[in-house]
Short mmCIF file of C-alpha atoms in Angstrom, two decimals:
data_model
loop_
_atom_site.label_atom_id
_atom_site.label_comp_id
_atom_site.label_asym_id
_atom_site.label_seq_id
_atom_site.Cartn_x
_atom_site.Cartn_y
_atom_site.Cartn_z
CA UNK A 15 -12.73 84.46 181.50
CA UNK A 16 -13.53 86.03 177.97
CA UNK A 17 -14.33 84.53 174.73
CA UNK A 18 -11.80 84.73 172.53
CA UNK A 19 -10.97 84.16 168.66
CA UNK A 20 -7.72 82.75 166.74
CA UNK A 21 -6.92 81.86 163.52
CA UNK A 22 -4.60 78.85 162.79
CA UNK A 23 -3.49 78.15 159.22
CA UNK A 24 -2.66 74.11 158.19
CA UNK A 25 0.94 75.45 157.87
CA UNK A 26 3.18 76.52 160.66
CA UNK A 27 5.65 78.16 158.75
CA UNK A 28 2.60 80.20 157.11
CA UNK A 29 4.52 79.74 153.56
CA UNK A 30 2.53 79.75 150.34
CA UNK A 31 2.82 80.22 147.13
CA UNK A 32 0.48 81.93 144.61
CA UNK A 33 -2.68 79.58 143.24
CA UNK A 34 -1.86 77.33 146.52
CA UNK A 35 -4.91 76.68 148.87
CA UNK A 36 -4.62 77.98 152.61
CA UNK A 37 -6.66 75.83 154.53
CA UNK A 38 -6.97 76.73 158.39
CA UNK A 39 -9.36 76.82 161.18
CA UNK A 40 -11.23 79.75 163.20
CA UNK A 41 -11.06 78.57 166.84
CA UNK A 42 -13.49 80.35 169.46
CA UNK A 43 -13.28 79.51 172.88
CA UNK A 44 -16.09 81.24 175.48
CA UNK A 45 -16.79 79.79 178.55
CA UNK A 46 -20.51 80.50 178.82
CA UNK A 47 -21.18 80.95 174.58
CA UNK A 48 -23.37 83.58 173.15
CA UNK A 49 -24.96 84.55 169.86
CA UNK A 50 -23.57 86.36 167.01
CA UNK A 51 -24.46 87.64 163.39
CA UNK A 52 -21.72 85.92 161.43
CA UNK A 53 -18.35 85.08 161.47
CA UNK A 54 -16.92 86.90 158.36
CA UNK A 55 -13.29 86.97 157.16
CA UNK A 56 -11.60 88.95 154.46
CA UNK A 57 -7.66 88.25 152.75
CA UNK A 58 -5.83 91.17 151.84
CA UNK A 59 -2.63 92.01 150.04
CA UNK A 60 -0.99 95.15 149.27
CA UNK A 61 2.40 96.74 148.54
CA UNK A 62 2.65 99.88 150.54
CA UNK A 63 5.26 102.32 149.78
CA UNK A 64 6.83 105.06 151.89
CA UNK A 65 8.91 107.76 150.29
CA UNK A 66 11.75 109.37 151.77
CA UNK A 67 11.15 112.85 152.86
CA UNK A 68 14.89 114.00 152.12
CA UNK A 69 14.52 116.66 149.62
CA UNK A 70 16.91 116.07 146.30
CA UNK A 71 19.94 118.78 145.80
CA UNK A 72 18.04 121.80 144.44
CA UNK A 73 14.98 121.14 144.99
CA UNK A 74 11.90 122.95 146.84
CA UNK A 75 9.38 120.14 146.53
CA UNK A 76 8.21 118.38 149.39
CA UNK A 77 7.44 114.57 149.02
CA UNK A 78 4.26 112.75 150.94
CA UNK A 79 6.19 110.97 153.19
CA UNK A 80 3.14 108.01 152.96
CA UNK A 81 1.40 106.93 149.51
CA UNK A 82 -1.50 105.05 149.35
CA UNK A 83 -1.01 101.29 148.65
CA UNK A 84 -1.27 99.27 145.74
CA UNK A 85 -3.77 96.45 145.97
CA UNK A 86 -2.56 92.69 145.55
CA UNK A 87 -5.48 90.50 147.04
CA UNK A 88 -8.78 91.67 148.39
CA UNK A 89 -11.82 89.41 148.64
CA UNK A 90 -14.61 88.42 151.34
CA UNK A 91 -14.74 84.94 152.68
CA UNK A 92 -18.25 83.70 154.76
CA UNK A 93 -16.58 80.89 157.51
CA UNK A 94 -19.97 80.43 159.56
CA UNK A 95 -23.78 82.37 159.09
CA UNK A 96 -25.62 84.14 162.55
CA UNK A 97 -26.10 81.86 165.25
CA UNK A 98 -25.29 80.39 168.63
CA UNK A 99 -21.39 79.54 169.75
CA UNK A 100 -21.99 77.00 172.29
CA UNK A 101 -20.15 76.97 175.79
CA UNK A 102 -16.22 75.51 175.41
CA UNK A 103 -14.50 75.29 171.95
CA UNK A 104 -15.72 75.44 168.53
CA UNK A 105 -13.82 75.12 165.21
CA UNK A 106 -15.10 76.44 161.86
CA UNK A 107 -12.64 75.04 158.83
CA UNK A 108 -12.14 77.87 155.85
CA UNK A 109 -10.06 77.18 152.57
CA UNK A 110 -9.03 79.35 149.49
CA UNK A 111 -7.03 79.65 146.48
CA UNK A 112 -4.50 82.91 147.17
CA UNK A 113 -4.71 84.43 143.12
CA UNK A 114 -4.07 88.32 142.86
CA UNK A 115 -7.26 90.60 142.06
CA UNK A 116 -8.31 90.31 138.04
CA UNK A 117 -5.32 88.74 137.52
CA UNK A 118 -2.90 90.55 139.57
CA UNK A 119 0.64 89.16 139.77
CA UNK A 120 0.95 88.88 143.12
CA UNK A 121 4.80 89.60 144.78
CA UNK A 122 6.42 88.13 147.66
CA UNK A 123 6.32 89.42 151.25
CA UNK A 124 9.07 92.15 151.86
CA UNK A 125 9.39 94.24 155.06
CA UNK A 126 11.37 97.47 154.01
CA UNK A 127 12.49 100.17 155.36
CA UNK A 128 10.17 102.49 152.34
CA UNK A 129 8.74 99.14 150.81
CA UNK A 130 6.76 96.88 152.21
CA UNK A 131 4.56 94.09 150.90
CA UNK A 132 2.11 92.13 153.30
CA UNK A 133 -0.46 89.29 153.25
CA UNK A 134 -2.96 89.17 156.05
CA UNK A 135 -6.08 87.13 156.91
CA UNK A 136 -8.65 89.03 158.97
CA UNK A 137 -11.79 87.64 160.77
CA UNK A 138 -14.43 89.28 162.82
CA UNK A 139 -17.29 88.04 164.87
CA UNK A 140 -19.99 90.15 165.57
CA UNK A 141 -21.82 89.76 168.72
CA UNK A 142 -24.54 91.54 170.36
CA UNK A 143 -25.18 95.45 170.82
CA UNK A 144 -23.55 95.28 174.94
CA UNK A 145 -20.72 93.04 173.44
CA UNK A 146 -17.60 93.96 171.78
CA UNK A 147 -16.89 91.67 168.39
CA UNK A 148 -13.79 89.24 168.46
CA UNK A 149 -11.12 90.23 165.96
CA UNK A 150 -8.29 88.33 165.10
CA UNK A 151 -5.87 89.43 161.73
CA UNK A 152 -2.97 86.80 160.85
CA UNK A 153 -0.25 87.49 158.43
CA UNK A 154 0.80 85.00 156.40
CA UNK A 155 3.92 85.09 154.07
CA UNK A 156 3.49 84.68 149.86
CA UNK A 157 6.92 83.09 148.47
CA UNK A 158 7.15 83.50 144.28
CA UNK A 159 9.30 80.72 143.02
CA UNK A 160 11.86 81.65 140.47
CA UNK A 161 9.66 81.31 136.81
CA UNK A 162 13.29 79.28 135.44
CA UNK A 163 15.15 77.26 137.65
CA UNK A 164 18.56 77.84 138.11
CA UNK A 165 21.56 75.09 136.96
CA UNK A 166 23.01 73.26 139.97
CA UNK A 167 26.13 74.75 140.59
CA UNK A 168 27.72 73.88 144.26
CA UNK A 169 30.51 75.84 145.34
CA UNK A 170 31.74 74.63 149.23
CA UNK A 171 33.13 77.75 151.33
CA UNK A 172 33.82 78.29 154.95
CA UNK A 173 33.75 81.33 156.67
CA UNK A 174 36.39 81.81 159.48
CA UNK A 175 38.28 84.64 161.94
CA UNK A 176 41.10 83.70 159.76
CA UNK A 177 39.68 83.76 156.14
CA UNK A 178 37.99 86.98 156.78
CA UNK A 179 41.67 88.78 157.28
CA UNK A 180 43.12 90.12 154.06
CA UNK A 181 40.78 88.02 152.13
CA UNK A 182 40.80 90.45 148.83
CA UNK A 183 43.38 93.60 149.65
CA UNK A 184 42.11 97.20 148.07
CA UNK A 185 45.01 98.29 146.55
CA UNK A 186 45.02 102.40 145.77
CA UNK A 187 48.00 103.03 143.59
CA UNK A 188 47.98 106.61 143.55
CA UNK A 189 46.17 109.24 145.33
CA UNK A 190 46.79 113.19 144.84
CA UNK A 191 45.70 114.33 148.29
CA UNK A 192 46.27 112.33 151.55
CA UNK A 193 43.94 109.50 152.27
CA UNK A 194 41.74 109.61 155.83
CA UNK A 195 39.94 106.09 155.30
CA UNK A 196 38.76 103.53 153.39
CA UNK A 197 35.42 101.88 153.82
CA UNK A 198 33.55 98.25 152.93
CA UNK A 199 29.83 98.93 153.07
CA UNK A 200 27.25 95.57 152.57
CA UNK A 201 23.94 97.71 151.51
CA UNK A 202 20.40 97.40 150.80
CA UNK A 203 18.57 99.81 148.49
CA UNK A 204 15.06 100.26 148.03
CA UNK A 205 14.00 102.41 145.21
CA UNK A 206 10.37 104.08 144.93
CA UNK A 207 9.55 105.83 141.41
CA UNK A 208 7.63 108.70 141.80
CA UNK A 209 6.77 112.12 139.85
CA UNK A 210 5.54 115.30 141.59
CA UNK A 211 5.45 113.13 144.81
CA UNK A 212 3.24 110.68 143.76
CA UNK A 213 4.47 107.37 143.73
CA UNK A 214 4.07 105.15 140.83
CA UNK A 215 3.34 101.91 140.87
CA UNK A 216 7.08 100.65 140.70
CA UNK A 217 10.06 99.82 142.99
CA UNK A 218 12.82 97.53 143.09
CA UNK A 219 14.72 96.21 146.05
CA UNK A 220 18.89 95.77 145.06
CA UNK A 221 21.83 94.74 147.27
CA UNK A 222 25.41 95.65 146.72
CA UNK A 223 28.88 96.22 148.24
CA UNK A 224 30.07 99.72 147.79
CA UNK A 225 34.08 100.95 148.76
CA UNK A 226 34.53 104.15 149.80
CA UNK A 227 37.55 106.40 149.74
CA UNK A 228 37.17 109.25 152.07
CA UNK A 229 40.20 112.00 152.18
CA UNK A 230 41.32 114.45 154.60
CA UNK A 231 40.07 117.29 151.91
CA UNK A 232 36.76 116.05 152.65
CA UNK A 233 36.23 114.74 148.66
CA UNK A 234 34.98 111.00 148.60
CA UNK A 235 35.21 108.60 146.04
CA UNK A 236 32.51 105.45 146.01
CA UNK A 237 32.65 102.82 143.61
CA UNK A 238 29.67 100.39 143.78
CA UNK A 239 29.14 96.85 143.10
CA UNK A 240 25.85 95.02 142.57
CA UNK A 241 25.12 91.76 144.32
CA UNK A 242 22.34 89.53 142.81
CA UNK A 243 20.37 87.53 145.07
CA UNK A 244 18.73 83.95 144.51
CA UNK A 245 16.69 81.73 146.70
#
């Protein structure tokens, strides 16, 4: 049996929100103990963007198809100085504020397909020179609540086999050439700025609900409709 180390927040959803205090434990278990140097733990935040490598109409430029991320939350957190883990299991409490970097507006978690935005909590043990360290990183997810709440307004709906048929009809009252389909599409779009394939330090994420005409002359017609989102 090995000595091992975990990381359990005082949350099990792992929720926060920013200037909240995560409290949690560091839990080693080793059946025989040993000595270390210091059980260290950093936080870290950062929004990491990912552009697509499709090259625009016309152009010769090739785009990075990884940028370097933008920093959210970095700092180093001491949980225990150099000394001896005894035999069975020990528990070392840790607590701290999560605030962005110098003031740093911190955003909520997002897992994208070219945008992604992570917390994590990372702790390391170092042990002697013939032992490996224990290493442990936990993500934990940052929720922004809306800066004005919204007015109650309850709408009941159901959604059935038989509400979903012919709920809103398409109607196309004239076409010139003959019509091959006509398509519903429920979309998410991530958007990365960039100039001379360096990303900037912008992106938004949108949903919306496009209908597309397709003919038989190949020509298509899209017409696209934004959804807005709220919590």
């Amino acid at each position: 049996m090995t000595s091992t180390l975990d990381v359990k927040l005082n949350r099990i959803d792992r929720i926060f929100h920013p200037h909240e205090t995560v409290q949690g434990q560091v839990i080693i278990s080793s059946p025989k103990g040993f000595s270390h140097q210091g059980l260290a733990m950093k936080v870290q935040g950062s929004v990491r963007l990912q552009l697509s490598t499709t090259k625009p109409s016309g152009s010769s430029d090739s785009l990075p198809k990884n940028t370097d991320p933008m920093e959210l939350v970095y700092f180093h957190l001491p949980v225990a100085p150099a000394g001896k883990i005894p035999a069975g299991l020990s528990t070392f409490p840790f607590e701290f504020e999560l605030q962005g970097n110098d003031g740093q507006e911190l955003l909520e978690t997002y897992h994208g397909i070219y945008v992604f935005v992570k917390y994590e909590i990372v702790c390391d043990c170092v042990r002697g020179i013939m032992k490996n360290k224990l290493h442990k990183t936990l993500e934990f997810v940052v929720e922004v609540p809306l800066k004005e709440a919204l007015l109650d307004s309850q709408e009941e709906f159901s959604i059935t086999p038989e509400s979903l048929e012919n709920a809103r009809p398409i109607i196309i009252e004239e076409a010139t050439s003959p019509i091959k389909s006509v398509e519903i599409q429920l979309i998410r779009v991530e958007s990365v700025a960039h100039a001379g394939g360096v990303a900037r330090d912008a992106f938004k994420v949108e949903f919306e609900t496009n209908v597309v005409v397709l003919f038989e002359n190949g020509n298509m017609i899209t017409k696209n409709f934004p959804i807005v989102l709220y919590r």
